[in-house]
Coordinates of C-alpha atoms in Angstrom, one line a residue:
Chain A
X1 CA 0.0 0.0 0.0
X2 CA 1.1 3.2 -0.7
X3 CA 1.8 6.5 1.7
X4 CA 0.5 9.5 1.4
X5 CA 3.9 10.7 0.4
X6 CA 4.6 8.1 -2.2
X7 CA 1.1 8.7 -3.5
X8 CA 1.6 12.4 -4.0
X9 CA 5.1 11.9 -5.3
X10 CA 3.3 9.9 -8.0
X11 CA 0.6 12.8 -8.4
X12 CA 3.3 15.4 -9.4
X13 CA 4.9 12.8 -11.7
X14 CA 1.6 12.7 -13.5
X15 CA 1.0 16.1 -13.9
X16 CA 4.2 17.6 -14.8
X17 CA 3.8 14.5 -17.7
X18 CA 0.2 15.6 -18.5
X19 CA 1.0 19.3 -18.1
X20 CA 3.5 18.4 -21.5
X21 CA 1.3 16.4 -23.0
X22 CA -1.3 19.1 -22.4
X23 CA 1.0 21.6 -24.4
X24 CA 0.8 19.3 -27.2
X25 CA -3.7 19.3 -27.3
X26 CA -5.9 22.0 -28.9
X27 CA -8.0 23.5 -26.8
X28 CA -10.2 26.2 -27.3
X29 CA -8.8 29.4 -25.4
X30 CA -11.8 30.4 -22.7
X31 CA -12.1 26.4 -21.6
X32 CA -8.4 26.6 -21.1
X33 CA -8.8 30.1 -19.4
X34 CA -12.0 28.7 -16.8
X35 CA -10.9 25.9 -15.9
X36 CA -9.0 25.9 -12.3
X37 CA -5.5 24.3 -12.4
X38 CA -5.2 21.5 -9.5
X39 CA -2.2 22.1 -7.6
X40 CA -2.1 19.3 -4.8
X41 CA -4.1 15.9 -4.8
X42 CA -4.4 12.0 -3.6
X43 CA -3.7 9.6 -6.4
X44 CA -7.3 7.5 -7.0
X45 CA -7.6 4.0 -6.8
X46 CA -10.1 1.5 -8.0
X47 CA -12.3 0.2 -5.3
X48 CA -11.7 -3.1 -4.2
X49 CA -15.4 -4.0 -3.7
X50 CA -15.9 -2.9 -7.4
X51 CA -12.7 -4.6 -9.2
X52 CA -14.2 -7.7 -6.6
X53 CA -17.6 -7.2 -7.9
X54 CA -16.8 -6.4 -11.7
X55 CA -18.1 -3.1 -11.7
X56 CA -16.6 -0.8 -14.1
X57 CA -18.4 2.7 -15.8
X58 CA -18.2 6.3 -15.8
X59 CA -18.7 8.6 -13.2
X60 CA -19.9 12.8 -13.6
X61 CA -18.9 15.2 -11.2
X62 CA -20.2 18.6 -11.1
X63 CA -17.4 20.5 -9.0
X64 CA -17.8 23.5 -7.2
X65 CA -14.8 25.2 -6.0
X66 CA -14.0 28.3 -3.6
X67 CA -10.9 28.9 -5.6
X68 CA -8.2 26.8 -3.9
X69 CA -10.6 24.2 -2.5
X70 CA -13.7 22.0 -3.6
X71 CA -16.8 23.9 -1.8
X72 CA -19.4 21.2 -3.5
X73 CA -19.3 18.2 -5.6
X74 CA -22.1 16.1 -7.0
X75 CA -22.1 12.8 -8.4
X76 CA -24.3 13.3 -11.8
X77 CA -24.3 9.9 -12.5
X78 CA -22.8 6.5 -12.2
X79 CA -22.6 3.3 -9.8
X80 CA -22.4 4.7 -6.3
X81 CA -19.4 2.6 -5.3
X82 CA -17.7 4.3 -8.0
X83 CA -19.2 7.8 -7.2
X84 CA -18.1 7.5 -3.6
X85 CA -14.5 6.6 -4.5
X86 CA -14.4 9.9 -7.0
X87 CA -16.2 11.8 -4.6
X88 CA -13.7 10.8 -2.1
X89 CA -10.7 11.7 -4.7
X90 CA -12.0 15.0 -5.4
X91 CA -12.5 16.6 -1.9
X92 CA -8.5 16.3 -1.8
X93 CA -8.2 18.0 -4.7
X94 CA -6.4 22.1 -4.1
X95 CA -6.2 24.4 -6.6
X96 CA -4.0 26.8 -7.6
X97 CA -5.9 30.3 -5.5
X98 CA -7.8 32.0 -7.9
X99 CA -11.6 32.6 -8.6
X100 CA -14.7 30.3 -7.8
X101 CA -15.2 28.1 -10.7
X102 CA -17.6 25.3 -11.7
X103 CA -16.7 22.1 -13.6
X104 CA -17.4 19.0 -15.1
X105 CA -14.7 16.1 -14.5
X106 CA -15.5 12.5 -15.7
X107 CA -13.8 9.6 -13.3
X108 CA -13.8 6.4 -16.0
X109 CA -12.9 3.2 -14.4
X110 CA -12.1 -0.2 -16.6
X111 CA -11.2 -3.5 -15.7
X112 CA -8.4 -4.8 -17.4
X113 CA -9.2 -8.6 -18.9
X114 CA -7.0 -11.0 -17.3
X115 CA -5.5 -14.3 -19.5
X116 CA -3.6 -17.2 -17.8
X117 CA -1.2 -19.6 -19.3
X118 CA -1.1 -23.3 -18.7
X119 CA 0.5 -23.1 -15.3
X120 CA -2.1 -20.5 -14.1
X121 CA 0.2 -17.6 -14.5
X122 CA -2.5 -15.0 -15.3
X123 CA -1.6 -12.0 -16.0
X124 CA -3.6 -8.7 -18.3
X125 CA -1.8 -7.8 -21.5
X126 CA -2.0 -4.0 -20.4
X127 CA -0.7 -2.7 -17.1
X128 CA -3.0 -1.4 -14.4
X129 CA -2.7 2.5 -14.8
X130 CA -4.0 5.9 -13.2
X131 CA -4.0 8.5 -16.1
X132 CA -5.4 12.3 -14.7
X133 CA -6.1 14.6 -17.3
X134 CA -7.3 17.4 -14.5
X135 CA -9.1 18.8 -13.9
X136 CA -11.7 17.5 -16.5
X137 CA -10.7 13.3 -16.7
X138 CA -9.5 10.7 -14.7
X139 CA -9.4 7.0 -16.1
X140 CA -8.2 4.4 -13.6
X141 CA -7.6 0.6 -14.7
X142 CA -7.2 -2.6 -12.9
X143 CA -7.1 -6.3 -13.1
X144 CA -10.5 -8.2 -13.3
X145 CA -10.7 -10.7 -10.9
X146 CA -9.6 -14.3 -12.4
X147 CA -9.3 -17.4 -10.5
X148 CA -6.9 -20.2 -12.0
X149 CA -6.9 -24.0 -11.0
X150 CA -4.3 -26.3 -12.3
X151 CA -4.8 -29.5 -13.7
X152 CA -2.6 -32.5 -12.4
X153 CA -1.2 -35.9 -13.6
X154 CA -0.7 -39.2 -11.9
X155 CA 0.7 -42.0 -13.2
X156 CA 0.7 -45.3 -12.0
X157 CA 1.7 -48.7 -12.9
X158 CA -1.6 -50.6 -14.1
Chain B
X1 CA -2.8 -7.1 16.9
X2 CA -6.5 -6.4 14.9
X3 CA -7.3 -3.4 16.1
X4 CA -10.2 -2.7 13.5
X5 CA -10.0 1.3 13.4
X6 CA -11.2 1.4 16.8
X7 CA -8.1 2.4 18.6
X8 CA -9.0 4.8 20.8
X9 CA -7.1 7.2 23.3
X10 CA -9.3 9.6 24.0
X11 CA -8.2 11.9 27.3
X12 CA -11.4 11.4 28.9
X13 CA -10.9 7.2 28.6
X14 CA -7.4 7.4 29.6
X15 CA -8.6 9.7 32.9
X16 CA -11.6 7.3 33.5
X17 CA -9.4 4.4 34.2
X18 CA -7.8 3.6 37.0
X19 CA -6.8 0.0 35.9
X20 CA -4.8 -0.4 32.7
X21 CA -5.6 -3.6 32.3
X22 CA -9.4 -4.0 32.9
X23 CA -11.7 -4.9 30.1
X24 CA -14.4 -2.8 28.9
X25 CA -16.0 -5.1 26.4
X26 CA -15.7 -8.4 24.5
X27 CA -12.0 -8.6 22.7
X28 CA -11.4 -4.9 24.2
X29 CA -8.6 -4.7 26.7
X30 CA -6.2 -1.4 27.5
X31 CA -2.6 -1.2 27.1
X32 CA 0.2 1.4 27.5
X33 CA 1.5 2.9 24.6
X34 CA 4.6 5.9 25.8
X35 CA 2.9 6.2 28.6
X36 CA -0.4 6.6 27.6
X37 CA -3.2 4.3 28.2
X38 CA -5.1 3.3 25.0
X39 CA -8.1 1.1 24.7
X40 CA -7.4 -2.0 21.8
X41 CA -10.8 -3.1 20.1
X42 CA -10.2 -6.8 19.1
X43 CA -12.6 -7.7 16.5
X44 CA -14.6 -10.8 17.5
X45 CA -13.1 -12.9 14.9
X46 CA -9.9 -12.8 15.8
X47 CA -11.1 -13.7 19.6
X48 CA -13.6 -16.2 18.1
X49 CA -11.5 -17.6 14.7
X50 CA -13.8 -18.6 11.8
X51 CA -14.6 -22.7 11.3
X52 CA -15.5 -24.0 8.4
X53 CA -19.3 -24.7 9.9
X54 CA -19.3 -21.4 11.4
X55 CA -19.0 -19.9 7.7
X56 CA -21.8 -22.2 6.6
X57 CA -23.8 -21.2 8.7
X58 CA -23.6 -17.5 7.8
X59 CA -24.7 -18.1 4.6
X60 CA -28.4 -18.8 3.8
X61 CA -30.2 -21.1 2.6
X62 CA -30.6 -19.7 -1.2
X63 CA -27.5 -18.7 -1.7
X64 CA -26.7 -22.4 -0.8
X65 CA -29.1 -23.2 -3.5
X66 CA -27.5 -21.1 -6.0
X67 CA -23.7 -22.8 -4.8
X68 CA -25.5 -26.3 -5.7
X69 CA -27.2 -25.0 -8.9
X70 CA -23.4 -24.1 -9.9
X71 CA -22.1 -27.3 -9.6
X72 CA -24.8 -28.9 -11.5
X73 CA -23.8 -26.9 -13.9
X74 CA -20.4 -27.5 -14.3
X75 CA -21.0 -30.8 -14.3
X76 CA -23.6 -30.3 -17.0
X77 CA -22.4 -29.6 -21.0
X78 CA -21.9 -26.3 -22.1
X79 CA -21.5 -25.3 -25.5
X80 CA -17.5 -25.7 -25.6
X81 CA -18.0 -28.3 -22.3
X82 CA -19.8 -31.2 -24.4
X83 CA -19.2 -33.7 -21.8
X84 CA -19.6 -31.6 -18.8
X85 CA -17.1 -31.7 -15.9
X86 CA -14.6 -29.7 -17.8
X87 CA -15.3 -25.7 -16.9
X88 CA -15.3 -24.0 -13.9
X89 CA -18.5 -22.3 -12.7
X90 CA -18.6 -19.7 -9.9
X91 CA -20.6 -16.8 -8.6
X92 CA -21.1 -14.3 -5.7
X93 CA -23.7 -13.1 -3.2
X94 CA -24.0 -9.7 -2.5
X95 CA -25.9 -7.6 0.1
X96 CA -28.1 -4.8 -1.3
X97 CA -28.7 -1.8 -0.4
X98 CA -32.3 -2.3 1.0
X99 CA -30.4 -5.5 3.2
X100 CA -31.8 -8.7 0.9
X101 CA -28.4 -11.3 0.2
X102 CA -28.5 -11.5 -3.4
X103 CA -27.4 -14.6 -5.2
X104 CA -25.1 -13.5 -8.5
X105 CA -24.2 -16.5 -10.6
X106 CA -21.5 -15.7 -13.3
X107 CA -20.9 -16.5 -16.5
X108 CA -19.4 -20.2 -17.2
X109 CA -15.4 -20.4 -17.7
X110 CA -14.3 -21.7 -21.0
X111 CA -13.8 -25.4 -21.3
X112 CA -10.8 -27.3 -20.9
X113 CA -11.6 -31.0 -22.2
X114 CA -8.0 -32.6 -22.0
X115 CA -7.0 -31.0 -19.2
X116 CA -4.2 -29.6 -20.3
X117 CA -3.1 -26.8 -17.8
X118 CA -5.8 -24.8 -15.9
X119 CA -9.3 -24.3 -15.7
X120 CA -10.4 -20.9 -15.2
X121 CA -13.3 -18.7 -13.9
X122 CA -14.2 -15.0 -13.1
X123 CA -16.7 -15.3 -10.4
X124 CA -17.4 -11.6 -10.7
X125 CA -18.5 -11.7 -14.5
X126 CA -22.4 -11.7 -13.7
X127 CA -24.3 -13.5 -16.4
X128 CA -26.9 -10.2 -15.1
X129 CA -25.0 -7.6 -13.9
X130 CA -28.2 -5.6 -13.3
X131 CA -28.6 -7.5 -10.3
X132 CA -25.7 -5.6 -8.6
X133 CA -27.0 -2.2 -9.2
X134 CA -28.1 -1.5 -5.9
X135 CA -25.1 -3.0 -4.5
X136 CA -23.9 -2.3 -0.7
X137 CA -21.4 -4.9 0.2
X138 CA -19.9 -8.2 -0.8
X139 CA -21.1 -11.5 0.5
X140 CA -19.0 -13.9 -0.2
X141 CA -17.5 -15.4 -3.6
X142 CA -17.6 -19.2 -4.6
X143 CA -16.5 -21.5 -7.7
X144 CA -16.4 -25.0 -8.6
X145 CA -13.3 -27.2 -9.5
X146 CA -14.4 -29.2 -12.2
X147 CA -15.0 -33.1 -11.4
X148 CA -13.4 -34.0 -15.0
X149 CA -11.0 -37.1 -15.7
X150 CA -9.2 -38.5 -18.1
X151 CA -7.7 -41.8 -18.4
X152 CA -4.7 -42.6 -20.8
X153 CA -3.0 -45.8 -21.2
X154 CA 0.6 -46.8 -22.6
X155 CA 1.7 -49.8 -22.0
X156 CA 1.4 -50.5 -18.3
X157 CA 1.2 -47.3 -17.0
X158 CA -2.1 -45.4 -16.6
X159 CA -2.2 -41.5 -16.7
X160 CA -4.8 -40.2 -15.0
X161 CA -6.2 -36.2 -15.7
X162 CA -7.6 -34.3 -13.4
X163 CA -8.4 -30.9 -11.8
X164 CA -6.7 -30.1 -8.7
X165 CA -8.9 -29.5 -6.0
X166 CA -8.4 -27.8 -3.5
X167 CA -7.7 -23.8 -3.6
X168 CA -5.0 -22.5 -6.0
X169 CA -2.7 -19.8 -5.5
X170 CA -4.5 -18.1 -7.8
X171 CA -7.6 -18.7 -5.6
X172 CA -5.7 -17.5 -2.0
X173 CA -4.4 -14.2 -3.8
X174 CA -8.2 -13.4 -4.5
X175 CA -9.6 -13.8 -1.5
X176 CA -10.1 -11.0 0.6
X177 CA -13.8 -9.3 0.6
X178 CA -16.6 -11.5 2.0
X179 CA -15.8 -15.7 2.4
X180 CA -14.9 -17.8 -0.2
X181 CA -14.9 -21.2 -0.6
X182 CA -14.3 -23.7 -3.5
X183 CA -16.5 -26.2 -4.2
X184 CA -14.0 -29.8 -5.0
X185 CA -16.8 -31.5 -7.4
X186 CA -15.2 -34.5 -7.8
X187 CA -15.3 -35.3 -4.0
X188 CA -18.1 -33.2 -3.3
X189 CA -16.3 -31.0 -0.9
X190 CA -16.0 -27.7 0.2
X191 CA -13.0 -25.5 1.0
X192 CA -13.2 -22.0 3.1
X193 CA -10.1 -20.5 2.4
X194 CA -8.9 -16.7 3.1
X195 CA -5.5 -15.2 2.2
X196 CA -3.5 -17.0 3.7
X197 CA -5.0 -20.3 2.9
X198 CA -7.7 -23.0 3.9
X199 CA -9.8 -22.6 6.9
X200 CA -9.9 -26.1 8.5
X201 CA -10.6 -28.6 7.0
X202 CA -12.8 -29.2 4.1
X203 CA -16.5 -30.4 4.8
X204 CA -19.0 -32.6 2.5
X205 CA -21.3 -30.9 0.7
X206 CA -24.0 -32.3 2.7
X207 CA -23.5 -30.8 5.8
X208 CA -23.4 -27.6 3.9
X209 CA -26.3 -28.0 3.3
X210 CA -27.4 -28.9 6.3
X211 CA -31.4 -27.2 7.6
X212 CA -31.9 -26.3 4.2

């Protein structure tokens, strides 16, 4: 399990990548221009009772913020064991000070399908991942759950 | 120690006790940590471990219906199974939100009719997923080793197939929300197993089922 520490370490990795890779989109101008910039957050995870349960979707979030921290946020849609984690994710959120904004940001979680090889070695082709586009997209993967039995041999003298 | 999130230390507790030691409820007993007093809540599990009849009996009698319609199935053909007794089947309860225990069976795992390597299930793969919209919490998870076997013969020696039944590594490194147990088709057994392995010692599938 990761720290707090580790977990924000990992946060700042993401966003100075995203922040290039955010060079690189088109945008229009004003969206770019209202949209808070997120300063400080907790890395999100993918529930455990939802990887355990196979649930997987997208979740809406209307954000309010009181321009360095989230003042209200509502899940629009979505299962609620999702909701709760990305409501959960976004109360940590800061911002960098500035005025009171209003946002959409869409949490999308996926399970990741898991294949095993003869000796139960199973293992998804693409690794679990935590990608934040912030403040307007979070996608999160993780393994599905897949449960393996090996088959045996026993030879005996007839 | 399992202390469950209920540590607490608490300046009013501390001041309210005269003996460290003294018990305030069932599993709770203080200790001193630098000097201060703090109240340990042992969950009653770890005071009273789990038995494989104790987990039985926590789970009713339709979900135990559901288990038993599983491994009828996996005995059954499928469409890639055309014997039967070569795919894993498997499923989960769940608790909803308005408190019923919802049985969730999955979909079947793909056959394996020579037995070569494993056989394979995901238990959370609903065959209705709309069942776990109102979802609260996660009963418990179960699957079926297939009952399968092969026979070959060379010579004088016989080579005999099968699954292996009890829980895989796979299966302990899945474990974790709820109980699970394996269902051994073959002998008609069933395994509680958590993390760190099985939980006793298996028990026949009739006294699962047991008052139902």
């Amino acid at each position: 399990m990761l720290n707090s520490t580790q977990r924000r370490f990992g946060l700042i990795t993401s966003l100075l990548f995203l922040s290039v890779c955010s060079a690189a989109q088109e945008k229009p101008a004003q969206i770019k221009a209202s949209l808070p910039k997120v300063v400080d957050a907790s890395v999100p995870f993918y529930p455990e009772l939802a990887r355990k349960t196979h649930i997987e979707g997208a979740v809406t979030l209307r954000v309010s913020t009181d321009g360095t921290r989230v003042s209200d946020v509502q899940a629009e849609n979505g299962s609620s064991i999702l909701a709760r984690a990305a409501l959960e994710n976004v109360k940590t959120w800061r911002f960098q000070a500035g005025t009171h904004s209003s946002f959409e940001v869409v949490f999308r979680y996926r399970l990741l399908a898991v294949t095993c090889d003869p000796q139960c070695n199973c293992d998804s082709e693409e690794k679990e991942s935590v990608l934040l586009r912030l403040p307007i997209s979070v996608e999160i993967t993780a393994k599905q759950v897949m449960l393996c039995d090996p088959a045996v041999e026993i030879r005996h003298k007839r | 120690m399992h202390t469950t999130g209920a540590v607490r230390s608490e300046r009013a507790i501390r001041e309210s006790s005269s003996r460290p030691d003294e018990r305030n409820g069932f599993g709770d007993r203080w200790v001193t940590i630098d000097g201060h007093h703090v109240l340990i809540h042992e969950s009653e599990a770890k005071a009273n471990p789990e038995t494989p009849r104790s987990l039985a009996a926590q789970i009713p009698c339709h979900i135990k219906a559901a288990i038993l319609d599983s491994i009828k199935a996996s005995n059954s053909p499928t469409v890639d199974d055309k014997q039967g007794g070569f795919h894993e089947e498997g499923g989960q309860w769940i608790v909803a939100a308005d408190g019923k225990i919802v049985p969730v069976p999955a979909k079947p795992g793909p056959a394996n009719p020579k037995t070569q390597g494993g056989a394979h299930v995901d238990p959370s793969d609903a065959i209705n997923p709309n069942l776990k919209e109102n979802i609260r919490d996660l009963g418990g998870t179960w699957h079926v080793h297939p009952a399968g076997t092969l026979h070959e013969d060379k010579g004088n020696v016989r080579t005999t197939k099968s699954f292996n039944q009890p829980p895989s590594d796979t299966d302990l490194k899945e474990a974790g929300l709820g109980i699970s147990l394996v269902i051994a088709a073959r002998n008609k057994t069933l395994y509680f197993y958590n993390k760190s392995g099985t939980i006793g010692a298996p028990i026949k599938l009739k006294e699962f089922l047991k008052g139902c």
